[in-house]
JSON list of C-alpha atoms in Angstrom, two decimals:
[
{"chain": "A", "resi": 1, "resn": "LYS", "atom": "CA", "xyz": [117.11, 102.38, 85.21]},
{"chain": "A", "resi": 2, "resn": "ALA", "atom": "CA", "xyz": [114.66, 99.38, 85.88]},
{"chain": "A", "resi": 3, "resn": "GLY", "atom": "CA", "xyz": [113.92, 98.74, 89.47]},
{"chain": "A", "resi": 4, "resn": "VAL", "atom": "CA", "xyz": [113.73, 95.35, 91.20]},
{"chain": "A", "resi": 5, "resn": "THR", "atom": "CA", "xyz": [111.24, 93.05, 89.56]},
{"chain": "A", "resi": 6, "resn": "GLN", "atom": "CA", "xyz": [109.58, 90.27, 91.47]},
{"chain": "A", "resi": 7, "resn": "THR", "atom": "CA", "xyz": [107.33, 87.56, 89.96]},
{"chain": "A", "resi": 8, "resn": "PRO", "atom": "CA", "xyz": [104.67, 86.36, 90.69]},
{"chain": "A", "resi": 9, "resn": "ARG", "atom": "CA", "xyz": [103.00, 89.18, 92.45]},
{"chain": "A", "resi": 10, "resn": "TYR", "atom": "CA", "xyz": [100.21, 87.00, 94.01]},
{"chain": "A", "resi": 11, "resn": "LEU", "atom": "CA", "xyz": [99.97, 83.41, 94.49]},
{"chain": "A", "resi": 12, "resn": "ILE", "atom": "CA", "xyz": [97.82, 80.83, 96.32]},
{"chain": "A", "resi": 13, "resn": "LYS", "atom": "CA", "xyz": [99.10, 77.40, 97.44]},
{"chain": "A", "resi": 14, "resn": "THR", "atom": "CA", "xyz": [98.02, 74.87, 99.76]},
{"chain": "A", "resi": 15, "resn": "ARG", "atom": "CA", "xyz": [99.79, 73.22, 102.73]},
{"chain": "A", "resi": 16, "resn": "GLY", "atom": "CA", "xyz": [102.53, 70.81, 101.82]},
{"chain": "A", "resi": 17, "resn": "GLN", "atom": "CA", "xyz": [103.05, 72.26, 98.35]},
{"chain": "A", "resi": 18, "resn": "GLN", "atom": "CA", "xyz": [106.27, 74.20, 97.34]},
{"chain": "A", "resi": 19, "resn": "VAL", "atom": "CA", "xyz": [106.68, 77.46, 95.77]},
{"chain": "A", "resi": 20, "resn": "THR", "atom": "CA", "xyz": [109.39, 79.26, 93.77]},
{"chain": "A", "resi": 21, "resn": "LEU", "atom": "CA", "xyz": [109.64, 83.07, 93.63]},
{"chain": "A", "resi": 22, "resn": "SER", "atom": "CA", "xyz": [111.68, 85.11, 91.35]},
{"chain": "A", "resi": 23, "resn": "CYS", "atom": "CA", "xyz": [113.59, 88.33, 91.54]},
{"chain": "A", "resi": 24, "resn": "SER", "atom": "CA", "xyz": [115.45, 90.40, 89.03]},
{"chain": "A", "resi": 25, "resn": "PRO", "atom": "CA", "xyz": [117.76, 92.97, 90.66]},
{"chain": "A", "resi": 26, "resn": "ILE", "atom": "CA", "xyz": [118.66, 96.48, 89.48]},
{"chain": "A", "resi": 27, "resn": "SER", "atom": "CA", "xyz": [121.12, 96.20, 86.53]},
{"chain": "A", "resi": 28, "resn": "GLY", "atom": "CA", "xyz": [124.59, 96.18, 87.90]},
{"chain": "A", "resi": 29, "resn": "HIS", "atom": "CA", "xyz": [123.62, 95.04, 91.33]},
{"chain": "A", "resi": 30, "resn": "ARG", "atom": "CA", "xyz": [125.17, 91.94, 92.50]},
{"chain": "A", "resi": 31, "resn": "SER", "atom": "CA", "xyz": [123.76, 91.51, 95.93]},
{"chain": "A", "resi": 32, "resn": "VAL", "atom": "CA", "xyz": [120.11, 90.24, 96.32]},
{"chain": "A", "resi": 33, "resn": "SER", "atom": "CA", "xyz": [118.36, 89.82, 99.66]},
{"chain": "A", "resi": 34, "resn": "TRP", "atom": "CA", "xyz": [115.15, 88.24, 100.55]},
{"chain": "A", "resi": 35, "resn": "TYR", "atom": "CA", "xyz": [112.82, 89.20, 103.52]},
{"chain": "A", "resi": 36, "resn": "GLN", "atom": "CA", "xyz": [109.56, 87.95, 104.84]},
{"chain": "A", "resi": 37, "resn": "GLN", "atom": "CA", "xyz": [106.88, 90.40, 106.01]},
{"chain": "A", "resi": 38, "resn": "THR", "atom": "CA", "xyz": [104.12, 89.33, 108.18]},
{"chain": "A", "resi": 39, "resn": "PRO", "atom": "CA", "xyz": [101.82, 91.61, 110.24]},
{"chain": "A", "resi": 40, "resn": "GLY", "atom": "CA", "xyz": [103.41, 92.68, 113.54]},
{"chain": "A", "resi": 41, "resn": "GLN", "atom": "CA", "xyz": [106.70, 91.13, 112.66]},
{"chain": "A", "resi": 42, "resn": "GLY", "atom": "CA", "xyz": [108.07, 93.65, 110.32]},
{"chain": "A", "resi": 43, "resn": "LEU", "atom": "CA", "xyz": [110.50, 92.60, 107.78]},
{"chain": "A", "resi": 44, "resn": "GLN", "atom": "CA", "xyz": [112.63, 89.38, 108.62]},
{"chain": "A", "resi": 45, "resn": "PHE", "atom": "CA", "xyz": [115.79, 88.76, 106.86]},
{"chain": "A", "resi": 46, "resn": "LEU", "atom": "CA", "xyz": [115.87, 85.41, 105.06]},
{"chain": "A", "resi": 47, "resn": "PHE", "atom": "CA", "xyz": [118.96, 85.39, 103.13]},
{"chain": "A", "resi": 48, "resn": "GLU", "atom": "CA", "xyz": [121.51, 87.32, 100.94]},
{"chain": "A", "resi": 49, "resn": "TYR", "atom": "CA", "xyz": [123.11, 86.28, 97.87]},
{"chain": "A", "resi": 50, "resn": "PHE", "atom": "CA", "xyz": [126.20, 87.78, 96.19]},
{"chain": "A", "resi": 51, "resn": "SER", "atom": "CA", "xyz": [127.84, 86.58, 93.12]},
{"chain": "A", "resi": 52, "resn": "GLU", "atom": "CA", "xyz": [125.96, 83.39, 93.13]},
{"chain": "A", "resi": 53, "resn": "THR", "atom": "CA", "xyz": [126.91, 82.56, 96.67]},
{"chain": "A", "resi": 54, "resn": "GLN", "atom": "CA", "xyz": [124.98, 82.76, 99.87]},
{"chain": "A", "resi": 55, "resn": "ARG", "atom": "CA", "xyz": [126.56, 85.41, 101.98]},
{"chain": "A", "resi": 56, "resn": "ASN", "atom": "CA", "xyz": [124.24, 85.71, 104.90]},
{"chain": "A", "resi": 57, "resn": "LYS", "atom": "CA", "xyz": [121.50, 83.62, 106.31]},
{"chain": "A", "resi": 58, "resn": "GLY", "atom": "CA", "xyz": [118.59, 84.54, 108.68]},
{"chain": "A", "resi": 59, "resn": "ASN", "atom": "CA", "xyz": [116.95, 82.37, 111.29]},
{"chain": "A", "resi": 60, "resn": "PHE", "atom": "CA", "xyz": [114.63, 80.43, 109.09]},
{"chain": "A", "resi": 61, "resn": "PRO", "atom": "CA", "xyz": [114.12, 76.69, 108.67]},
{"chain": "A", "resi": 62, "resn": "GLY", "atom": "CA", "xyz": [115.79, 74.73, 105.97]},
{"chain": "A", "resi": 63, "resn": "ARG", "atom": "CA", "xyz": [112.51, 74.59, 104.18]},
{"chain": "A", "resi": 64, "resn": "PHE", "atom": "CA", "xyz": [113.54, 78.09, 102.90]},
{"chain": "A", "resi": 65, "resn": "SER", "atom": "CA", "xyz": [116.19, 78.09, 100.36]},
{"chain": "A", "resi": 66, "resn": "GLY", "atom": "CA", "xyz": [117.43, 80.28, 97.52]},
{"chain": "A", "resi": 67, "resn": "ARG", "atom": "CA", "xyz": [119.83, 80.67, 94.80]},
{"chain": "A", "resi": 68, "resn": "GLN", "atom": "CA", "xyz": [121.48, 83.24, 92.51]},
{"chain": "A", "resi": 69, "resn": "PHE", "atom": "CA", "xyz": [122.25, 82.85, 88.81]},
{"chain": "A", "resi": 70, "resn": "SER", "atom": "CA", "xyz": [125.27, 84.30, 87.02]},
{"chain": "A", "resi": 71, "resn": "ASN", "atom": "CA", "xyz": [123.08, 87.23, 85.72]},
{"chain": "A", "resi": 72, "resn": "SER", "atom": "CA", "xyz": [122.37, 88.04, 89.53]},
{"chain": "A", "resi": 73, "resn": "ARG", "atom": "CA", "xyz": [118.75, 86.97, 89.18]},
{"chain": "A", "resi": 74, "resn": "SER", "atom": "CA", "xyz": [117.68, 85.15, 92.28]},
{"chain": "A", "resi": 75, "resn": "GLU", "atom": "CA", "xyz": [115.04, 82.65, 93.17]},
{"chain": "A", "resi": 76, "resn": "MET", "atom": "CA", "xyz": [113.73, 81.56, 96.49]},
{"chain": "A", "resi": 77, "resn": "ASN", "atom": "CA", "xyz": [112.01, 78.21, 97.26]},
{"chain": "A", "resi": 78, "resn": "VAL", "atom": "CA", "xyz": [109.82, 77.32, 100.16]},
{"chain": "A", "resi": 79, "resn": "SER", "atom": "CA", "xyz": [109.04, 73.56, 100.36]},
{"chain": "A", "resi": 80, "resn": "THR", "atom": "CA", "xyz": [106.29, 71.77, 102.45]},
{"chain": "A", "resi": 81, "resn": "LEU", "atom": "CA", "xyz": [104.32, 75.01, 102.85]},
{"chain": "A", "resi": 82, "resn": "GLU", "atom": "CA", "xyz": [102.74, 75.77, 106.21]},
{"chain": "A", "resi": 83, "resn": "LEU", "atom": "CA", "xyz": [99.91, 78.07, 106.97]},
{"chain": "A", "resi": 84, "resn": "GLY", "atom": "CA", "xyz": [102.41, 80.32, 108.69]},
{"chain": "A", "resi": 85, "resn": "ASP", "atom": "CA", "xyz": [104.33, 80.87, 105.59]},
{"chain": "A", "resi": 86, "resn": "SER", "atom": "CA", "xyz": [101.62, 83.16, 104.29]},
{"chain": "A", "resi": 87, "resn": "ALA", "atom": "CA", "xyz": [103.40, 86.43, 104.00]},
{"chain": "A", "resi": 88, "resn": "LEU", "atom": "CA", "xyz": [104.73, 89.17, 101.73]},
{"chain": "A", "resi": 89, "resn": "TYR", "atom": "CA", "xyz": [108.09, 88.14, 100.34]},
{"chain": "A", "resi": 90, "resn": "LEU", "atom": "CA", "xyz": [110.25, 91.07, 99.44]},
{"chain": "A", "resi": 91, "resn": "CYS", "atom": "CA", "xyz": [113.47, 90.92, 97.33]},
{"chain": "A", "resi": 92, "resn": "ALA", "atom": "CA", "xyz": [116.09, 93.75, 97.61]},
{"chain": "A", "resi": 93, "resn": "SER", "atom": "CA", "xyz": [119.15, 94.50, 95.72]},
{"chain": "A", "resi": 94, "resn": "ALA", "atom": "CA", "xyz": [122.10, 96.49, 96.68]},
{"chain": "A", "resi": 95, "resn": "GLY", "atom": "CA", "xyz": [124.83, 98.15, 94.82]},
{"chain": "A", "resi": 96, "resn": "PRO", "atom": "CA", "xyz": [128.53, 98.20, 96.12]},
{"chain": "A", "resi": 97, "resn": "ASN", "atom": "CA", "xyz": [129.50, 100.30, 98.97]},
{"chain": "A", "resi": 98, "resn": "THR", "atom": "CA", "xyz": [126.09, 101.35, 99.98]},
{"chain": "A", "resi": 99, "resn": "GLY", "atom": "CA", "xyz": [123.84, 100.60, 102.83]},
{"chain": "A", "resi": 100, "resn": "GLU", "atom": "CA", "xyz": [120.73, 101.21, 101.01]},
{"chain": "A", "resi": 101, "resn": "LEU", "atom": "CA", "xyz": [118.57, 98.44, 99.68]},
{"chain": "A", "resi": 102, "resn": "PHE", "atom": "CA", "xyz": [116.22, 98.74, 96.75]},
{"chain": "A", "resi": 103, "resn": "PHE", "atom": "CA", "xyz": [113.01, 96.65, 97.09]},
{"chain": "A", "resi": 104, "resn": "GLY", "atom": "CA", "xyz": [110.68, 95.12, 94.62]},
{"chain": "A", "resi": 105, "resn": "GLU", "atom": "CA", "xyz": [106.98, 95.22, 95.22]},
{"chain": "A", "resi": 106, "resn": "GLY", "atom": "CA", "xyz": [106.95, 91.70, 96.59]},
{"chain": "A", "resi": 107, "resn": "SER", "atom": "CA", "xyz": [105.24, 88.39, 96.23]},
{"chain": "A", "resi": 108, "resn": "ARG", "atom": "CA", "xyz": [102.22, 87.92, 98.11]},
{"chain": "A", "resi": 109, "resn": "LEU", "atom": "CA", "xyz": [101.92, 84.18, 99.19]},
{"chain": "A", "resi": 110, "resn": "THR", "atom": "CA", "xyz": [98.80, 82.88, 100.67]},
{"chain": "A", "resi": 111, "resn": "VAL", "atom": "CA", "xyz": [98.77, 79.28, 102.08]},
{"chain": "A", "resi": 112, "resn": "LEU", "atom": "CA", "xyz": [95.44, 77.56, 102.52]},
{"chain": "B", "resi": 1, "resn": "ASP", "atom": "CA", "xyz": [115.75, 88.52, 120.04]},
{"chain": "B", "resi": 2, "resn": "GLN", "atom": "CA", "xyz": [114.47, 91.75, 118.68]},
{"chain": "B", "resi": 3, "resn": "GLN", "atom": "CA", "xyz": [117.48, 93.82, 117.97]},
{"chain": "B", "resi": 4, "resn": "VAL", "atom": "CA", "xyz": [115.57, 96.84, 116.57]},
{"chain": "B", "resi": 5, "resn": "LYS", "atom": "CA", "xyz": [112.24, 97.92, 118.18]},
{"chain": "B", "resi": 6, "resn": "GLN", "atom": "CA", "xyz": [109.61, 100.32, 117.19]},
{"chain": "B", "resi": 7, "resn": "ASN", "atom": "CA", "xyz": [107.54, 100.26, 120.21]},
{"chain": "B", "resi": 8, "resn": "SER", "atom": "CA", "xyz": [104.64, 102.37, 118.85]},
{"chain": "B", "resi": 9, "resn": "PRO", "atom": "CA", "xyz": [102.64, 100.35, 116.24]},
{"chain": "B", "resi": 10, "resn": "SER", "atom": "CA", "xyz": [100.66, 103.50, 115.27]},
{"chain": "B", "resi": 11, "resn": "LEU", "atom": "CA", "xyz": [100.79, 107.23, 115.30]},
{"chain": "B", "resi": 12, "resn": "SER", "atom": "CA", "xyz": [98.18, 109.84, 114.30]},
{"chain": "B", "resi": 13, "resn": "VAL", "atom": "CA", "xyz": [98.94, 113.50, 113.61]},
{"chain": "B", "resi": 14, "resn": "GLN", "atom": "CA", "xyz": [97.22, 116.44, 112.23]},
{"chain": "B", "resi": 15, "resn": "GLU", "atom": "CA", "xyz": [98.51, 117.82, 108.85]},
{"chain": "B", "resi": 16, "resn": "GLY", "atom": "CA", "xyz": [101.04, 120.57, 109.28]},
{"chain": "B", "resi": 17, "resn": "ARG", "atom": "CA", "xyz": [102.19, 119.25, 112.66]},
{"chain": "B", "resi": 18, "resn": "ILE", "atom": "CA", "xyz": [105.37, 117.28, 113.43]},
{"chain": "B", "resi": 19, "resn": "SER", "atom": "CA", "xyz": [105.36, 113.50, 113.35]},
{"chain": "B", "resi": 20, "resn": "ILE", "atom": "CA", "xyz": [107.97, 111.77, 115.59]},
{"chain": "B", "resi": 21, "resn": "LEU", "atom": "CA", "xyz": [108.65, 108.17, 114.93]},
{"chain": "B", "resi": 22, "resn": "ASN", "atom": "CA", "xyz": [111.07, 106.31, 117.46]},
{"chain": "B", "resi": 23, "resn": "CYS", "atom": "CA", "xyz": [113.20, 103.36, 117.18]},
{"chain": "B", "resi": 24, "resn": "ASP", "atom": "CA", "xyz": [115.49, 101.58, 119.62]},
{"chain": "B", "resi": 25, "resn": "TYR", "atom": "CA", "xyz": [118.17, 99.09, 119.15]},
{"chain": "B", "resi": 26, "resn": "THR", "atom": "CA", "xyz": [120.19, 96.75, 121.27]},
{"chain": "B", "resi": 27, "resn": "ASN", "atom": "CA", "xyz": [123.25, 95.80, 119.21]},
{"chain": "B", "resi": 28, "resn": "SER", "atom": "CA", "xyz": [126.13, 98.40, 119.71]},
{"chain": "B", "resi": 29, "resn": "MET", "atom": "CA", "xyz": [127.88, 96.88, 116.54]},
{"chain": "B", "resi": 30, "resn": "PHE", "atom": "CA", "xyz": [125.16, 98.60, 114.18]},
{"chain": "B", "resi": 31, "resn": "ASP", "atom": "CA", "xyz": [126.95, 101.52, 112.48]},
{"chain": "B", "resi": 32, "resn": "TYR", "atom": "CA", "xyz": [124.34, 102.48, 110.00]},
{"chain": "B", "resi": 33, "resn": "PHE", "atom": "CA", "xyz": [120.72, 103.25, 110.44]},
{"chain": "B", "resi": 34, "resn": "LEU", "atom": "CA", "xyz": [118.05, 103.67, 107.86]},
{"chain": "B", "resi": 35, "resn": "TRP", "atom": "CA", "xyz": [114.24, 104.66, 107.51]},
{"chain": "B", "resi": 36, "resn": "TYR", "atom": "CA", "xyz": [112.06, 103.15, 104.95]},
{"chain": "B", "resi": 37, "resn": "LYS", "atom": "CA", "xyz": [108.46, 103.99, 104.08]},
{"chain": "B", "resi": 38, "resn": "LYS", "atom": "CA", "xyz": [105.93, 101.52, 102.76]},
{"chain": "B", "resi": 39, "resn": "TYR", "atom": "CA", "xyz": [102.65, 101.94, 101.15]},
{"chain": "B", "resi": 40, "resn": "PRO", "atom": "CA", "xyz": [100.09, 98.99, 100.87]},
{"chain": "B", "resi": 41, "resn": "ALA", "atom": "CA", "xyz": [100.91, 96.64, 97.84]},
{"chain": "B", "resi": 42, "resn": "GLU", "atom": "CA", "xyz": [104.28, 98.39, 97.33]},
{"chain": "B", "resi": 43, "resn": "GLY", "atom": "CA", "xyz": [107.80, 97.54, 98.42]},
{"chain": "B", "resi": 44, "resn": "PRO", "atom": "CA", "xyz": [109.61, 99.63, 101.04]},
{"chain": "B", "resi": 45, "resn": "THR", "atom": "CA", "xyz": [111.20, 102.80, 99.74]},
{"chain": "B", "resi": 46, "resn": "PHE", "atom": "CA", "xyz": [114.26, 104.27, 101.24]},
{"chain": "B", "resi": 47, "resn": "LEU", "atom": "CA", "xyz": [113.71, 107.68, 102.86]},
{"chain": "B", "resi": 48, "resn": "ILE", "atom": "CA", "xyz": [116.72, 108.58, 104.86]},
{"chain": "B", "resi": 49, "resn": "SER", "atom": "CA", "xyz": [119.80, 107.24, 106.62]},
{"chain": "B", "resi": 50, "resn": "ILE", "atom": "CA", "xyz": [122.37, 108.15, 109.22]},
{"chain": "B", "resi": 51, "resn": "SER", "atom": "CA", "xyz": [125.88, 106.75, 110.01]},
{"chain": "B", "resi": 52, "resn": "SER", "atom": "CA", "xyz": [126.84, 106.22, 113.55]},
{"chain": "B", "resi": 53, "resn": "ILE", "atom": "CA", "xyz": [129.43, 108.96, 113.24]},
{"chain": "B", "resi": 54, "resn": "LYS", "atom": "CA", "xyz": [126.83, 111.69, 113.04]},
{"chain": "B", "resi": 55, "resn": "ASP", "atom": "CA", "xyz": [123.94, 112.48, 115.30]},
{"chain": "B", "resi": 56, "resn": "LYS", "atom": "CA", "xyz": [121.57, 114.12, 112.85]},
{"chain": "B", "resi": 57, "resn": "ASN", "atom": "CA", "xyz": [120.91, 114.00, 109.15]},
{"chain": "B", "resi": 58, "resn": "GLU", "atom": "CA", "xyz": [118.34, 116.28, 107.42]},
{"chain": "B", "resi": 59, "resn": "ASP", "atom": "CA", "xyz": [116.74, 115.85, 103.97]},
{"chain": "B", "resi": 60, "resn": "GLY", "atom": "CA", "xyz": [113.99, 118.32, 103.36]},
{"chain": "B", "resi": 61, "resn": "ARG", "atom": "CA", "xyz": [110.98, 117.74, 105.62]},
{"chain": "B", "resi": 62, "resn": "PHE", "atom": "CA", "xyz": [112.85, 114.58, 107.14]},
{"chain": "B", "resi": 63, "resn": "THR", "atom": "CA", "xyz": [115.29, 114.62, 109.86]},
{"chain": "B", "resi": 64, "resn": "VAL", "atom": "CA", "xyz": [116.79, 111.52, 111.55]},
{"chain": "B", "resi": 65, "resn": "PHE", "atom": "CA", "xyz": [118.39, 111.95, 114.98]},
{"chain": "B", "resi": 66, "resn": "LEU", "atom": "CA", "xyz": [120.66, 109.36, 116.55]},
{"chain": "B", "resi": 67, "resn": "ASN", "atom": "CA", "xyz": [121.55, 109.01, 120.22]},
{"chain": "B", "resi": 68, "resn": "LYS", "atom": "CA", "xyz": [124.18, 106.37, 120.40]},
{"chain": "B", "resi": 69, "resn": "SER", "atom": "CA", "xyz": [124.53, 106.39, 124.23]},
{"chain": "B", "resi": 70, "resn": "ALA", "atom": "CA", "xyz": [120.72, 105.59, 124.42]},
{"chain": "B", "resi": 71, "resn": "LYS", "atom": "CA", "xyz": [120.82, 103.35, 121.36]},
{"chain": "B", "resi": 72, "resn": "HIS", "atom": "CA", "xyz": [117.85, 105.38, 120.07]},
{"chain": "B", "resi": 73, "resn": "LEU", "atom": "CA", "xyz": [116.94, 107.09, 116.76]},
{"chain": "B", "resi": 74, "resn": "SER", "atom": "CA", "xyz": [114.00, 109.05, 115.72]},
{"chain": "B", "resi": 75, "resn": "LEU", "atom": "CA", "xyz": [112.49, 110.35, 112.50]},
{"chain": "B", "resi": 76, "resn": "HIS", "atom": "CA", "xyz": [111.07, 113.73, 112.54]},
{"chain": "B", "resi": 77, "resn": "ILE", "atom": "CA", "xyz": [108.73, 114.81, 109.67]},
{"chain": "B", "resi": 78, "resn": "VAL", "atom": "CA", "xyz": [107.97, 118.60, 109.59]},
{"chain": "B", "resi": 79, "resn": "PRO", "atom": "CA", "xyz": [105.18, 119.49, 108.44]},
{"chain": "B", "resi": 80, "resn": "SER", "atom": "CA", "xyz": [103.50, 116.32, 108.17]},
{"chain": "B", "resi": 81, "resn": "GLN", "atom": "CA", "xyz": [101.29, 115.88, 104.97]},
{"chain": "B", "resi": 82, "resn": "PRO", "atom": "CA", "xyz": [98.64, 113.39, 104.19]},
{"chain": "B", "resi": 83, "resn": "GLY", "atom": "CA", "xyz": [100.67, 111.81, 101.63]},
{"chain": "B", "resi": 84, "resn": "ASP", "atom": "CA", "xyz": [103.09, 110.83, 104.43]},
{"chain": "B", "resi": 85, "resn": "SER", "atom": "CA", "xyz": [100.51, 108.30, 105.63]},
{"chain": "B", "resi": 86, "resn": "ALA", "atom": "CA", "xyz": [102.24, 104.95, 105.46]},
{"chain": "B", "resi": 87, "resn": "VAL", "atom": "CA", "xyz": [104.20, 102.35, 107.51]},
{"chain": "B", "resi": 88, "resn": "TYR", "atom": "CA", "xyz": [107.61, 103.48, 108.47]},
{"chain": "B", "resi": 89, "resn": "PHE", "atom": "CA", "xyz": [110.31, 100.84, 109.22]},
{"chain": "B", "resi": 90, "resn": "CYS", "atom": "CA", "xyz": [113.61, 101.62, 110.87]},
{"chain": "B", "resi": 91, "resn": "ALA", "atom": "CA", "xyz": [116.62, 99.43, 109.98]},
{"chain": "B", "resi": 92, "resn": "ALA", "atom": "CA", "xyz": [120.08, 98.90, 111.16]},
{"chain": "B", "resi": 93, "resn": "SER", "atom": "CA", "xyz": [123.19, 97.35, 109.64]},
{"chain": "B", "resi": 94, "resn": "ARG", "atom": "CA", "xyz": [126.77, 96.93, 110.18]},
{"chain": "B", "resi": 95, "resn": "LEU", "atom": "CA", "xyz": [128.06, 98.75, 107.20]},
{"chain": "B", "resi": 96, "resn": "GLY", "atom": "CA", "xyz": [131.61, 98.45, 108.30]},
{"chain": "B", "resi": 97, "resn": "ASP", "atom": "CA", "xyz": [131.39, 94.83, 107.54]},
{"chain": "B", "resi": 98, "resn": "SER", "atom": "CA", "xyz": [131.17, 94.81, 103.74]},
{"chain": "B", "resi": 99, "resn": "SER", "atom": "CA", "xyz": [129.80, 91.23, 103.78]},
{"chain": "B", "resi": 100, "resn": "ASN", "atom": "CA", "xyz": [126.62, 92.60, 105.52]},
{"chain": "B", "resi": 101, "resn": "THR", "atom": "CA", "xyz": [125.69, 94.89, 102.59]},
{"chain": "B", "resi": 102, "resn": "GLY", "atom": "CA", "xyz": [122.41, 93.18, 101.94]},
{"chain": "B", "resi": 103, "resn": "LYS", "atom": "CA", "xyz": [121.36, 92.32, 105.58]},
{"chain": "B", "resi": 104, "resn": "LEU", "atom": "CA", "xyz": [119.28, 94.96, 107.47]},
{"chain": "B", "resi": 105, "resn": "ILE", "atom": "CA", "xyz": [117.74, 94.29, 110.76]},
{"chain": "B", "resi": 106, "resn": "PHE", "atom": "CA", "xyz": [114.19, 95.96, 110.75]},
{"chain": "B", "resi": 107, "resn": "GLY", "atom": "CA", "xyz": [111.83, 97.10, 113.46]},
{"chain": "B", "resi": 108, "resn": "GLN", "atom": "CA", "xyz": [108.25, 96.00, 113.27]},
{"chain": "B", "resi": 109, "resn": "GLY", "atom": "CA", "xyz": [107.16, 99.18, 111.78]},
{"chain": "B", "resi": 110, "resn": "THR", "atom": "CA", "xyz": [104.94, 102.20, 112.87]},
{"chain": "B", "resi": 111, "resn": "THR", "atom": "CA", "xyz": [101.74, 103.07, 110.97]},
{"chain": "B", "resi": 112, "resn": "LEU", "atom": "CA", "xyz": [101.56, 106.72, 110.56]},
{"chain": "B", "resi": 113, "resn": "GLN", "atom": "CA", "xyz": [98.28, 108.52, 109.72]},
{"chain": "B", "resi": 114, "resn": "VAL", "atom": "CA", "xyz": [98.22, 112.14, 108.94]},
{"chain": "B", "resi": 115, "resn": "LYS", "atom": "CA", "xyz": [94.88, 113.67, 109.04]},
{"chain": "B", "resi": 116, "resn": "PRO", "atom": "CA", "xyz": [93.99, 116.56, 106.98]}
]
């Protein structure tokens, strides 16, 4: 069973640009969540999508957005990038009736 | 407002000894707790979990203890091995609310180093 796949793994952007990250969940999983990891901050919840609808949202500005497609694949977008957006962005999928999340390897974003 | 806290950024233990990682939470609505392990350049991987109806869960060398009255949980690794060296995150959720399936609240992480 293939795991959670995230692309790209690494990317470098400059301030003011926008970026789109992609996530393919485990087959059969309908819930996809996104997390931001920065040093000293742990993993902070961005948002969760379930059946193409945003089900939960964390405390991030509107520059952070996402969507989910009918095949459960998800994308997240960050517009008007700031230096502080440099982080590892992790996607996770969950099956039904489970509290466990399965994470991808992450997309490492560097904003210069 | 940090609802889940890991107050020790790092821990160093000798191979073969016990590692104890601690985690505190503030939200009494949390009913499910998990530990994840993360190696550099990899995503977090699930280690062990515990429901709020239990006070202990064991899986091989790993045991998680939950003290609800103190809002505290701990992960014990016995015996510790060099391969256990990683960042450990505790996380909490409200599993009783099915709409929260994908939302975990994580602590800041504790870096464990197991010395040979």
